[in-house]
Coordinates of C-alpha atoms (C1' of nucleotides) in Angstrom, one line a residue:
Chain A
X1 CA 0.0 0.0 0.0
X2 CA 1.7 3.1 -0.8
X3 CA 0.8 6.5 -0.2
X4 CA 0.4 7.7 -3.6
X5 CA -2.3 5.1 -4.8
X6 CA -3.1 4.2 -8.4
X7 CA -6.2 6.2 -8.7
X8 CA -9.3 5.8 -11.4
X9 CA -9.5 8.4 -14.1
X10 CA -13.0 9.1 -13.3
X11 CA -16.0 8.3 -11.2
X12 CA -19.7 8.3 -12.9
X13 CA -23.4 8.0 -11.9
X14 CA -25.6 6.3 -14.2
X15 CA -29.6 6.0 -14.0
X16 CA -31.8 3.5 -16.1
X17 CA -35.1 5.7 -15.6
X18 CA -38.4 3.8 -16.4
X19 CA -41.6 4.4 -16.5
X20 CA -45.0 2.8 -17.7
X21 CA -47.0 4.7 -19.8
X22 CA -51.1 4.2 -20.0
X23 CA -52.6 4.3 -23.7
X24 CA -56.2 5.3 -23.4
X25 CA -57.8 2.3 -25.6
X26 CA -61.0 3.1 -25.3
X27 CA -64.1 5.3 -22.4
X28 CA -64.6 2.8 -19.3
X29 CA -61.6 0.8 -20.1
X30 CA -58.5 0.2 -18.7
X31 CA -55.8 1.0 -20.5
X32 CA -52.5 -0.6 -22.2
X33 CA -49.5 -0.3 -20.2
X34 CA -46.4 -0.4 -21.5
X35 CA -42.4 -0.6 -19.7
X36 CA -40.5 2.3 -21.1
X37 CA -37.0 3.5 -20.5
X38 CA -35.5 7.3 -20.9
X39 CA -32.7 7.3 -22.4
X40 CA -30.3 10.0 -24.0
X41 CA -28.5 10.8 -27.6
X42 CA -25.5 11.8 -27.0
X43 CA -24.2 15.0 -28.7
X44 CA -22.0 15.5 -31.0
X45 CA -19.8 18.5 -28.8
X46 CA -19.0 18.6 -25.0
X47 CA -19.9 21.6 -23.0
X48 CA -16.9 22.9 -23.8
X49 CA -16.8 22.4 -27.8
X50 CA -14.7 19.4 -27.5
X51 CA -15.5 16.3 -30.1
X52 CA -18.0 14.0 -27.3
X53 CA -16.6 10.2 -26.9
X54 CA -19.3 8.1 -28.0
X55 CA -21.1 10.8 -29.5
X56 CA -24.4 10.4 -31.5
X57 CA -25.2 6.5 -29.7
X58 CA -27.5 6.4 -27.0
X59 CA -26.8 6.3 -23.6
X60 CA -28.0 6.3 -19.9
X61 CA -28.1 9.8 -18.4
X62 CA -25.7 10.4 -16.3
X63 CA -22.4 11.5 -15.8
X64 CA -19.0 12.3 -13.7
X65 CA -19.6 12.0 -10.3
X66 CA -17.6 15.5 -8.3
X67 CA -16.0 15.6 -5.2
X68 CA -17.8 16.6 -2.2
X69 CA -21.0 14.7 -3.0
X70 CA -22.2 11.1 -3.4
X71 CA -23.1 9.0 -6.9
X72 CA -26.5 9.0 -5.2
X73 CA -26.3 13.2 -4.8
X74 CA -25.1 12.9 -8.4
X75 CA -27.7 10.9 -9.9
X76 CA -30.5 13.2 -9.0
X77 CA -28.4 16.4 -9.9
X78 CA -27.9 15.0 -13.2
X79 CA -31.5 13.7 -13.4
X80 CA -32.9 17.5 -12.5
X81 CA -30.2 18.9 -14.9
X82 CA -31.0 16.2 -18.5
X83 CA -34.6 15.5 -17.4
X84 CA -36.0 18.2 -15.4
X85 CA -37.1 15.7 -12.9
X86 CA -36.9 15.3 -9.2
X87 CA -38.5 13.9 -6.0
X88 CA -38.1 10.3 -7.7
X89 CA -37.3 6.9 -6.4
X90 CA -33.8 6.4 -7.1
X91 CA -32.3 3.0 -6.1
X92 CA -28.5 2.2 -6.6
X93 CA -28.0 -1.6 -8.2
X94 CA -24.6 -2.3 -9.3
X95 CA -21.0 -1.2 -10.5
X96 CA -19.4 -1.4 -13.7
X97 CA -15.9 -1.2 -13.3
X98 CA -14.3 -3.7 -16.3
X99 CA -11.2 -2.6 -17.5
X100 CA -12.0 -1.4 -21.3
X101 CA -15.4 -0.3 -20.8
X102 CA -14.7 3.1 -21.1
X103 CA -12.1 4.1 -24.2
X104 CA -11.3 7.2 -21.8
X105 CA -10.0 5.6 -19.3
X106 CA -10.4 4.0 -16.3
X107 CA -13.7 5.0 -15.2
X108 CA -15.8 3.3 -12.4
X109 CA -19.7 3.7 -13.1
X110 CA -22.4 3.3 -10.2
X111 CA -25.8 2.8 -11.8
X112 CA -29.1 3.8 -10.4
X113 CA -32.6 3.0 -11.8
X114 CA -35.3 5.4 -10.8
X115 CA -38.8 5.0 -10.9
X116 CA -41.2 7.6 -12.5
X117 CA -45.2 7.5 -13.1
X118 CA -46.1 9.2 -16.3
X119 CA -47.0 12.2 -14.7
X120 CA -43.8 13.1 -13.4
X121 CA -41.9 12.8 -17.1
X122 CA -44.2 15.0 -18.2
X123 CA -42.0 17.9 -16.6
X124 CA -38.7 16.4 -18.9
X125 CA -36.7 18.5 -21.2
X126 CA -34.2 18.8 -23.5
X127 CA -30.7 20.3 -22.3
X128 CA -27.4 21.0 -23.7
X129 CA -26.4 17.9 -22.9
X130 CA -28.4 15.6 -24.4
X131 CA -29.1 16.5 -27.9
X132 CA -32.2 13.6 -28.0
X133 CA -33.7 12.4 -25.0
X134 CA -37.0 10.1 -25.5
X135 CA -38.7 7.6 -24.5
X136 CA -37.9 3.3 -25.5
X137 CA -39.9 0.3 -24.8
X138 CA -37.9 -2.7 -24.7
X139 CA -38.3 -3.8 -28.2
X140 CA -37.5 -0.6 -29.7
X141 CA -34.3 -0.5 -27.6
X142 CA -32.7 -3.6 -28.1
X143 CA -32.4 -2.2 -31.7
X144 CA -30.3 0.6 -30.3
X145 CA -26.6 1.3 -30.7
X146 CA -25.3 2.1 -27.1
X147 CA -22.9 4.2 -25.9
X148 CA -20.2 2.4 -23.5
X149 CA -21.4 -0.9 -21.4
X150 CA -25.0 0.8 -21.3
X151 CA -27.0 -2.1 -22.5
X152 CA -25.4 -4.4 -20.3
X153 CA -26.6 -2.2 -17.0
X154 CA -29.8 -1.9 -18.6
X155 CA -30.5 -5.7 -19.1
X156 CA -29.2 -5.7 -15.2
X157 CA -31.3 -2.8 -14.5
X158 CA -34.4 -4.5 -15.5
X159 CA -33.5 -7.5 -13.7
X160 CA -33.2 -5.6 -10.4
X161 CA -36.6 -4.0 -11.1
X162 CA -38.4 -6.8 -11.8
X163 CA -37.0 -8.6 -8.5
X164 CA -38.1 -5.4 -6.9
X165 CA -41.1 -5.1 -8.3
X166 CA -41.9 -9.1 -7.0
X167 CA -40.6 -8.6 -3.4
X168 CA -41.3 -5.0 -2.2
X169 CA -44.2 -2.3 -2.7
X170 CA -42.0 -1.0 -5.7
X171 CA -45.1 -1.0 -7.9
X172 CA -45.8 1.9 -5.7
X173 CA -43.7 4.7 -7.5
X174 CA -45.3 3.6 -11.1
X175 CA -49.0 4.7 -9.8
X176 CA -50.6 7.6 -8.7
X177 CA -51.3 7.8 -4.8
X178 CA -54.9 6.6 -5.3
X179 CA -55.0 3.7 -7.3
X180 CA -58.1 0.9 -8.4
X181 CA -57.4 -2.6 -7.9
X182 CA -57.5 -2.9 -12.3
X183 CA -54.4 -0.2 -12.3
X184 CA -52.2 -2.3 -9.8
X185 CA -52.9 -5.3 -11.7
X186 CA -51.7 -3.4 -14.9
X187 CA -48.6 -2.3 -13.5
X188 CA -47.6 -5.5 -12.3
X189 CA -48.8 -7.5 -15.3
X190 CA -46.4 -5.4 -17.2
X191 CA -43.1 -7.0 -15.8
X192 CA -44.5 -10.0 -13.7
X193 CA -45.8 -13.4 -15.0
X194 CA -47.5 -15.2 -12.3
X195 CA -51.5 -16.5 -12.6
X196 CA -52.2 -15.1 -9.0
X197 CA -52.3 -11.6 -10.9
X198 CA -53.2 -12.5 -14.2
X199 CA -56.5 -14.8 -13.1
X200 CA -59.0 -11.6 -12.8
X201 CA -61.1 -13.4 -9.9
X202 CA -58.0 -14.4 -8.0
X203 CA -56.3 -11.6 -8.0
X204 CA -59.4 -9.2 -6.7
X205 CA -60.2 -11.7 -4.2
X206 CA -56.3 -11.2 -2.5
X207 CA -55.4 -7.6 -3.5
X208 CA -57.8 -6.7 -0.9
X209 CA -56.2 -8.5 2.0
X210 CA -52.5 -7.7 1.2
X211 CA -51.4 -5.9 4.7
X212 CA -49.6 -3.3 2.4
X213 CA -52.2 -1.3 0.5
X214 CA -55.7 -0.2 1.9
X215 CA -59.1 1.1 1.2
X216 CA -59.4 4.5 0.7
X217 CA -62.2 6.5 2.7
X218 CA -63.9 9.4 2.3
X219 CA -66.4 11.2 5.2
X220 CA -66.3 7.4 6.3
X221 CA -67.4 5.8 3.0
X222 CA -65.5 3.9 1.0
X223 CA -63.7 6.4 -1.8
X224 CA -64.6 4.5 -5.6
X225 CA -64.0 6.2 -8.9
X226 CA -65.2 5.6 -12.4
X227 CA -62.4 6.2 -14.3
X228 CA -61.9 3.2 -16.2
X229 CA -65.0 1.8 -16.1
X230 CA -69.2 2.4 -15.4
X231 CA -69.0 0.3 -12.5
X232 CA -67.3 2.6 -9.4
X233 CA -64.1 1.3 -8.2
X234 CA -62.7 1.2 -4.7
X235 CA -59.5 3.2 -4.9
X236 CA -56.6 2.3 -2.6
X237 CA -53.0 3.6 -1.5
X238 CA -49.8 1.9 -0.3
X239 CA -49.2 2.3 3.5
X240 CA -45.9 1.9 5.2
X241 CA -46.0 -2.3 5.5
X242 CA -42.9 -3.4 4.5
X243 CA -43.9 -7.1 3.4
X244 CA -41.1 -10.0 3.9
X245 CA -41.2 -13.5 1.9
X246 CA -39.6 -16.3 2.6
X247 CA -38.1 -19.4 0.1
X248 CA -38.6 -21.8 3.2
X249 CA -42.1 -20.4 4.3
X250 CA -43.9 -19.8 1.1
X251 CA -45.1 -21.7 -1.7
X252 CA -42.6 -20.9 -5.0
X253 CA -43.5 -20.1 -8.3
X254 CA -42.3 -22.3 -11.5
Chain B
X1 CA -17.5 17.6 -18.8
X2 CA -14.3 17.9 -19.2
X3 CA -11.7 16.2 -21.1
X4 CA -9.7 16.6 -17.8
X5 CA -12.1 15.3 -15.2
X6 CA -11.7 15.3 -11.4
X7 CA -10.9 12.0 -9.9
X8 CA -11.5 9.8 -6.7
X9 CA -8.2 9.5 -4.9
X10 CA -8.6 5.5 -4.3
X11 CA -10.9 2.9 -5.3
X12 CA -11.6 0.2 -2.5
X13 CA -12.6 -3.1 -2.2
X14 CA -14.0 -4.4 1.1
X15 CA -15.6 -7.8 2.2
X16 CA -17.8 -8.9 5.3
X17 CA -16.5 -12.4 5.4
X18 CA -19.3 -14.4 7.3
X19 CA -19.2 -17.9 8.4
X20 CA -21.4 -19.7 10.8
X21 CA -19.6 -21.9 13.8
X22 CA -20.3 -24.9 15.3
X23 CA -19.8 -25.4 18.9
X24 CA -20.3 -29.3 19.6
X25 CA -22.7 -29.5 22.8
X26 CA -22.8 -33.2 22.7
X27 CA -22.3 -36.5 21.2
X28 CA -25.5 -37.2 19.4
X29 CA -26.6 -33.2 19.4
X30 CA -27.1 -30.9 16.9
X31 CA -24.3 -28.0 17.8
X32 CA -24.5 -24.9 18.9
X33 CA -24.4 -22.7 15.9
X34 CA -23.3 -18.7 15.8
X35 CA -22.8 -16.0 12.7
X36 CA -19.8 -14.7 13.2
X37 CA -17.8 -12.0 11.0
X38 CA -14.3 -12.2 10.0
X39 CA -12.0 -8.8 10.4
X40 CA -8.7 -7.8 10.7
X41 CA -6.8 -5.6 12.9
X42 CA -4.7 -2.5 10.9
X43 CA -1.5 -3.0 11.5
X44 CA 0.9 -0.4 12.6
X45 CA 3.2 0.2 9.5
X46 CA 2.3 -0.5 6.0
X47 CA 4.0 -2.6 3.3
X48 CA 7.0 -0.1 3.1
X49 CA 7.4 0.8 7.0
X50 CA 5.2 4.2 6.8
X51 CA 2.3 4.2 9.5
X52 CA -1.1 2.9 8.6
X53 CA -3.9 5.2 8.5
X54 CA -6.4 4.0 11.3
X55 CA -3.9 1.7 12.8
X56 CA -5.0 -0.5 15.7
X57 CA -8.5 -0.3 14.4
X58 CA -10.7 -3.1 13.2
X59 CA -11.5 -3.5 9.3
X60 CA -12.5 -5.4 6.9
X61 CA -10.0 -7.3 4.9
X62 CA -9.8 -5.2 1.6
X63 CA -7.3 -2.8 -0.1
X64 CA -7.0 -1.1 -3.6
X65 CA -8.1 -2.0 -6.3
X66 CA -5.7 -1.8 -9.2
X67 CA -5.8 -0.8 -12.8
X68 CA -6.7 -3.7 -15.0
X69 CA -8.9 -5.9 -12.3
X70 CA -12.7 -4.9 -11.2
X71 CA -13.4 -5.0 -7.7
X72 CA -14.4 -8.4 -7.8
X73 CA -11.6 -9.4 -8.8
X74 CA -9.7 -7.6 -6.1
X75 CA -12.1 -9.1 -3.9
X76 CA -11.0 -12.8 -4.3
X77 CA -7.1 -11.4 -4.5
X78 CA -7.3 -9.3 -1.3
X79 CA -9.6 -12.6 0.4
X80 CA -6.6 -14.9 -0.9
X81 CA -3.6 -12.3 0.4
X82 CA -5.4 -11.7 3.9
X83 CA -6.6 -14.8 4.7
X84 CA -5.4 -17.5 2.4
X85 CA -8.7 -18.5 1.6
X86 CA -10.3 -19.2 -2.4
X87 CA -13.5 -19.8 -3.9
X88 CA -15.9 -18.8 -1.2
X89 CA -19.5 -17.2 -2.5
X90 CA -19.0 -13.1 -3.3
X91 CA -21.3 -10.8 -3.9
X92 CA -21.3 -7.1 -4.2
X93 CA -24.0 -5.1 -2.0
X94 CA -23.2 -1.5 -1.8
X95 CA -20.6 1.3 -3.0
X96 CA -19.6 3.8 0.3
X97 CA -18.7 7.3 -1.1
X98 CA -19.4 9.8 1.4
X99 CA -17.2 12.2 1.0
X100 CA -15.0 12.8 4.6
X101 CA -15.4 8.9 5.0
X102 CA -12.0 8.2 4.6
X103 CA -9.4 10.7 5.9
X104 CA -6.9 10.0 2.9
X105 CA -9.3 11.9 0.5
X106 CA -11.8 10.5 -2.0
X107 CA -11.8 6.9 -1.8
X108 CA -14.5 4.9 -3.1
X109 CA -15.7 1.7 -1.6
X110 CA -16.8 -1.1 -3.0
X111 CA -18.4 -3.4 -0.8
X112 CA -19.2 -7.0 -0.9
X113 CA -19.9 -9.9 1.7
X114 CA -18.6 -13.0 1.6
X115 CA -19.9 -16.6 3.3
X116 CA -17.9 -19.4 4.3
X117 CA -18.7 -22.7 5.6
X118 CA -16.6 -23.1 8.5
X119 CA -14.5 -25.7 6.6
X120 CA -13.2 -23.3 4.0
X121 CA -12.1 -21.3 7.0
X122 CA -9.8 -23.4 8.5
X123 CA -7.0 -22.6 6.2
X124 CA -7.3 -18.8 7.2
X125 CA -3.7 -17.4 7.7
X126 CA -1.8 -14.1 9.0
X127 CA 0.4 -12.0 6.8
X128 CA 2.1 -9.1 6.7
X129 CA -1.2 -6.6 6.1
X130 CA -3.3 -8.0 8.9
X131 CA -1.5 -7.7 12.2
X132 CA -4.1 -9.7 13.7
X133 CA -7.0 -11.3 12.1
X134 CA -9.9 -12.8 14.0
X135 CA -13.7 -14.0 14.3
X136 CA -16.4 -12.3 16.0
X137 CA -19.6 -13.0 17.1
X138 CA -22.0 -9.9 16.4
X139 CA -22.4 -9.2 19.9
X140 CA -18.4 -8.7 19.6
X141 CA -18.1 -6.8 17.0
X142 CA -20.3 -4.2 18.5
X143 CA -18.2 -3.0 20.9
X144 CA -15.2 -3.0 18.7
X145 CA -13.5 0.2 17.1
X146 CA -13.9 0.4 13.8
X147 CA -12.2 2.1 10.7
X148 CA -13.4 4.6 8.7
X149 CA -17.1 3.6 8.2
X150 CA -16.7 0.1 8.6
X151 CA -18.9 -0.6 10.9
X152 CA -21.8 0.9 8.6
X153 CA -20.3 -1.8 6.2
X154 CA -21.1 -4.3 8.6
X155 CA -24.2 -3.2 9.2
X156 CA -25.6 -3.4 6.0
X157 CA -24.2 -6.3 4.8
X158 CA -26.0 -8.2 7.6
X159 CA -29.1 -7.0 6.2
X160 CA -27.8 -7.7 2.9
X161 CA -27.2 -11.2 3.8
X162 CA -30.6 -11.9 5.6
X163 CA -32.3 -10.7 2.9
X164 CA -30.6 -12.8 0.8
X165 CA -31.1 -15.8 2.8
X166 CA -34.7 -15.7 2.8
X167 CA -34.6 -14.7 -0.4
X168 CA -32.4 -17.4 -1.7
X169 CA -30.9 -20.5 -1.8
X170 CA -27.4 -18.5 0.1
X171 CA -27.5 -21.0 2.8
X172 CA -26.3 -23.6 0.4
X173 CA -23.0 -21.6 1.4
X174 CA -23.0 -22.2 5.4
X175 CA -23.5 -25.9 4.7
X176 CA -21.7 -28.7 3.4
X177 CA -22.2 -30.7 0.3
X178 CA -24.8 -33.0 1.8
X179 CA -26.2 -32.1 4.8
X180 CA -29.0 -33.3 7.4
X181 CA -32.4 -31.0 7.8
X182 CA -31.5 -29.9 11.5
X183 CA -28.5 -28.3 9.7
X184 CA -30.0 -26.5 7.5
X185 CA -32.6 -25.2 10.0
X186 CA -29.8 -24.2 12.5
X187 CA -28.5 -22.3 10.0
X188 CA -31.6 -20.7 8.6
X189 CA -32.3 -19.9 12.8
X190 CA -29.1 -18.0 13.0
X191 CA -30.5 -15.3 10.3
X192 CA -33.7 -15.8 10.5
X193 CA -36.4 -15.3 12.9
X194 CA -40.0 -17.7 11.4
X195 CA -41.9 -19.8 13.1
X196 CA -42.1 -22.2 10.3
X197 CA -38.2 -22.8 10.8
X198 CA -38.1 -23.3 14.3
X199 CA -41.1 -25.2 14.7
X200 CA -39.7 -28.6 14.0
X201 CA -42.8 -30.3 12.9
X202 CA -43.5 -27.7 10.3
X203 CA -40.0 -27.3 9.1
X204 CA -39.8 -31.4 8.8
X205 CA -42.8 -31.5 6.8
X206 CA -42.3 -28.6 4.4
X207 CA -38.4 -29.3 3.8
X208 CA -38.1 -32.2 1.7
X209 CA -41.0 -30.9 -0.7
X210 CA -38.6 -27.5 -1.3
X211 CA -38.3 -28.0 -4.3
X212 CA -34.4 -26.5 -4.1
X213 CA -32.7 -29.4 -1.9
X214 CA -33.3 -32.8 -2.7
X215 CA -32.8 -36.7 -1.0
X216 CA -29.0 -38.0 -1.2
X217 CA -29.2 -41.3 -2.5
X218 CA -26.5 -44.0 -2.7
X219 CA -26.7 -46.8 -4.0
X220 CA -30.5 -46.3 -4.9
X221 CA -31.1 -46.4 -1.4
X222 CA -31.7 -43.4 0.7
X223 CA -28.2 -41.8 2.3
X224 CA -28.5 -41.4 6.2
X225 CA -26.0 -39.6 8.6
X226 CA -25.6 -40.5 12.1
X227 CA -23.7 -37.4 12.7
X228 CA -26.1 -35.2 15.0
X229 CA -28.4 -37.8 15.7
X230 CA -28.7 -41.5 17.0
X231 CA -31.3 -41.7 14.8
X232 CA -29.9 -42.2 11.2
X233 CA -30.9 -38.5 9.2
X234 CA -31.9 -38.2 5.5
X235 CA -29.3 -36.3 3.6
X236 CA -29.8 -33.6 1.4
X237 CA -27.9 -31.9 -1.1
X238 CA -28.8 -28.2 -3.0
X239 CA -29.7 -28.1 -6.9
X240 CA -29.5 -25.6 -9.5
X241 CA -33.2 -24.8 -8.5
X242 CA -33.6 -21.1 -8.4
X243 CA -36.6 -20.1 -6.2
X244 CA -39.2 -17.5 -6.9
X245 CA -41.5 -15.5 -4.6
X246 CA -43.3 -12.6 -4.8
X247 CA -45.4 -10.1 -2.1
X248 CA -48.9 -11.1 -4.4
X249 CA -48.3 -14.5 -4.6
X250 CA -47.4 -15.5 -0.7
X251 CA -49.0 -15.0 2.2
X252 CA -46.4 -12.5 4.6
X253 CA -45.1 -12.4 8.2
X254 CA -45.6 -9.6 10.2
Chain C
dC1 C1' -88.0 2.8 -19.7
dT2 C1' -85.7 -1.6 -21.0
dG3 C1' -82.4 -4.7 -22.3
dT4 C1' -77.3 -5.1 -23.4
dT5 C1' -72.7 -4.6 -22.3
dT6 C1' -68.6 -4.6 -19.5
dA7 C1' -65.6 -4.0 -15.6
dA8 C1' -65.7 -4.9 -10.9
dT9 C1' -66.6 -7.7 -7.7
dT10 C1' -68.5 -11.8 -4.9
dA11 C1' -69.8 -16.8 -4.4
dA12 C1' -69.1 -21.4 -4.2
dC13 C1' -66.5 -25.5 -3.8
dA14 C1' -62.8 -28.7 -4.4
dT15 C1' -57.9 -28.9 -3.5
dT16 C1' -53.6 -27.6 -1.2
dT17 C1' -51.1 -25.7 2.5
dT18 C1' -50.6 -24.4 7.1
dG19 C1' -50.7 -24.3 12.5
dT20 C1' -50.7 -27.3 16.1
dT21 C1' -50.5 -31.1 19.1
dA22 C1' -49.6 -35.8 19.5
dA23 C1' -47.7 -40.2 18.3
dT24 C1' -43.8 -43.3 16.1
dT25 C1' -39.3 -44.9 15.1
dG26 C1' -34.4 -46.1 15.5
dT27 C1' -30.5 -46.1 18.2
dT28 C1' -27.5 -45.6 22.2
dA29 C1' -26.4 -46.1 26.9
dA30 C1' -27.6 -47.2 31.6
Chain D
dT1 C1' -35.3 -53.8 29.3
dT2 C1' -35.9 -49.4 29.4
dA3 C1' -35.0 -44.4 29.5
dA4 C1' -33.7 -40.7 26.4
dC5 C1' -33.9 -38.2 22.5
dA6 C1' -33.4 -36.6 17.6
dA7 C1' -35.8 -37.5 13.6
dT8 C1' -39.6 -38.1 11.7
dT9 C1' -44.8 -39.1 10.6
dA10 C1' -49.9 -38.7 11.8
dA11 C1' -54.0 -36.4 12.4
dC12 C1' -57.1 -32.7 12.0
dA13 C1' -58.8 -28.2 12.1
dA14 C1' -58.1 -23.7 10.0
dA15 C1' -56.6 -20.9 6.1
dA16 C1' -55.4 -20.0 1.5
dT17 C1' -55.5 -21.1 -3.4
dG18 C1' -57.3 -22.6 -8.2
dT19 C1' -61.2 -22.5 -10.8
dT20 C1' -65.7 -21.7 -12.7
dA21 C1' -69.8 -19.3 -12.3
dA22 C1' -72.8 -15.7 -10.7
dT23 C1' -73.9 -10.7 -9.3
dT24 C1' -73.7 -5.8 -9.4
dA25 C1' -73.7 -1.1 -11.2
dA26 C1' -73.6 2.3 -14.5
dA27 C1' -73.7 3.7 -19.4
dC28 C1' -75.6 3.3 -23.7
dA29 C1' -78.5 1.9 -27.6
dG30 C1' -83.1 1.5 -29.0

DNA sequence: CTGTTTAATTAACATTTTGTTAATTGTTAA
DNA sequence: TTAACAATTAACAAAATGTTAATTAAACAG
């Protein structure tokens, strides 16, 4: 150990953003949901005018990390600064630190992914940084050419998600704070395969029960809204139950 | 950005090295099992005779990572160097980056934990970066002084490693190749706090249907084990099964 | 006004899993 | 022989799940 060490020519935060976005398909129905991903062009020209590495593929946001603050400080700086967007759920997953994954160096990236509902990308725009920034879904970005090791952290990045999404309230952060049953079931339909939320009557017959979410009320009545369909709907919210599952209590899937 | 960025000072690699002990109580017993956690005491001078930052203190085993090698692979280097010991289970759970954390300047932590059956400990040595190395029960370890953050680290990577043990088929780890059911639920007991583990009639019935451990068999015949039990034991072994749960599916503690 | 349609529930019932307490089994050691 | 004791297995009520069918409530067409 000396004490000049061998340091890493840089230090980046990264964030897989995602969202699901609703496509009205018809009055009284529920809509089409659909996992997207934000991700950014990047420009031809640094801030500075300098030739960009990489420039013109697509890419996570993101970017260097500076001293005095955290990757976790500097994933929702750089999230307010490319997107516009803050107060989000931001969740670190992993480190990419291969030699070669960066042709500028050695350059250690922690990568995020945040959760967003629709309504708080509305509020995204365009900065210097990112000449593009838009909206994927998963079979429109495999055809992508990516910037550095980015599609590797994004196939990760899903992977944590959907774990996430199976074994805590994360489907939380992709709905609104009142929620029907038929909008939950959405959400999680859109990255989980399991029959106990597919199967309509088993899935409204346990939804109700789950110690995490609860009935909302209104002057003592139960609170229902029609907004996607005629019959009144009892809305719901996430409380602070944190739920735990167990390999040796529970009954597995597959 | 910069073509000239600003960069960390260090880049760190640090492992919880967990193992779980086995105090025999009695012929014909199951033992007395306890987590304990593996650290090192900093020794006074470093490699070339200057004095060690934090000396005296407890750490985790760790050190730089170099250029060319990911953590990970610094990981298994540093865990070889330290304590002579190869091909234990690593996983990465967190990356410590406050700034002030480490009175050198910016250094970057990457943290993982480690488990070890008590076997693969055995072969544990000293050398010249760890004036002392030792194990600790948790209760121990709490009144230890720590370097730098480390005992935030620790901390976390318990939780890490609970999580992970409910989650997942990690206990395969504490155990041996083939082991008997009492094992495996005095492991599970040491992490984990369910009455379907430590009642024995419930934890008998459900085990053998798991669908991750199966029946030893030799010789077509069913393989037994005297080795905690008059009574000759059913082994068991892990398989590749990797099992699924989800918050909607299972019915939850608490 | 009346029947039709559709999402949101609720019912019903057989099957599986649990929670719990009690009984068996196989082996050693007195 | 028998006491002891870990390792099971049995037994049965209570809960949860898989599945198919029925009900409910509003909107909309006629």
């Amino acid at each position: 150990m000396k004490n000049q060490f061998i340091t890493p020519d840089g230090y980046t935060s990264d964030i897989a953003v995602f969202t699901i976005t609703s496509e009205q398909v018809g009055e009284y129905k529920p809509p089409k949901k659909e996992l997207k991903i934000m991700l950014i062009k990047r420009s031809e020209l640094d801030h500075e005018g300098n030739p960009n590495r990489e420039a013109g593929k697509w890419a996570l946001p993101g970017g260097f990390v500076r001293p005095g603050e955290t990757a976790f400080q500097a994933a929702e700086r750089k999230l307010a600064e490319e997107t516009g967007v803050e107060g989000l759920k931001i969740k670190h997953f992993g480190v990419y630190d291969s030699p070669g994954r960066d042709l500028r160096g050695w350059i250690i990236s922690n990568a995020h992914y945040v959760i967003a509902n629709e309504a708080a990308l509305r509020s995204r725009k365009k900065t210097y940084d990112a000449s593009e920034i838009e909206l994927f879904s998963l079979e429109e970005a495999v055809e992508l050419d990516f910037a550095f090791d980015h599609r590797t952290i994004i196939d990760d990045a899903l992977w944590f998600i959907k774990k996430d999404m199976a074994l805590t309230t994360l489907a939380k952060h992709f709905l609104p704070e009142e929620f029907v049953l038929s909008e939950l079931q959405g959400v999680l339909l859109t990255m989980l395969d399991d029959p106990s939320i597919s199967t309509d009557a088993a899935f409204f017959r346990k939804a109700p029960t789950l110690p995490f979410i609860e009935a909302v009320c209104e002057d003592g009545k139960p609170k229902k809204s029609n907004r996607y369909s005629k019959t009144p709907a009892q809305l719901y919210r996430f409380n602070d139950f944190q739920p735990i599952v167990s390999v040796y209590r529970n009954k597995l899937q597959g």
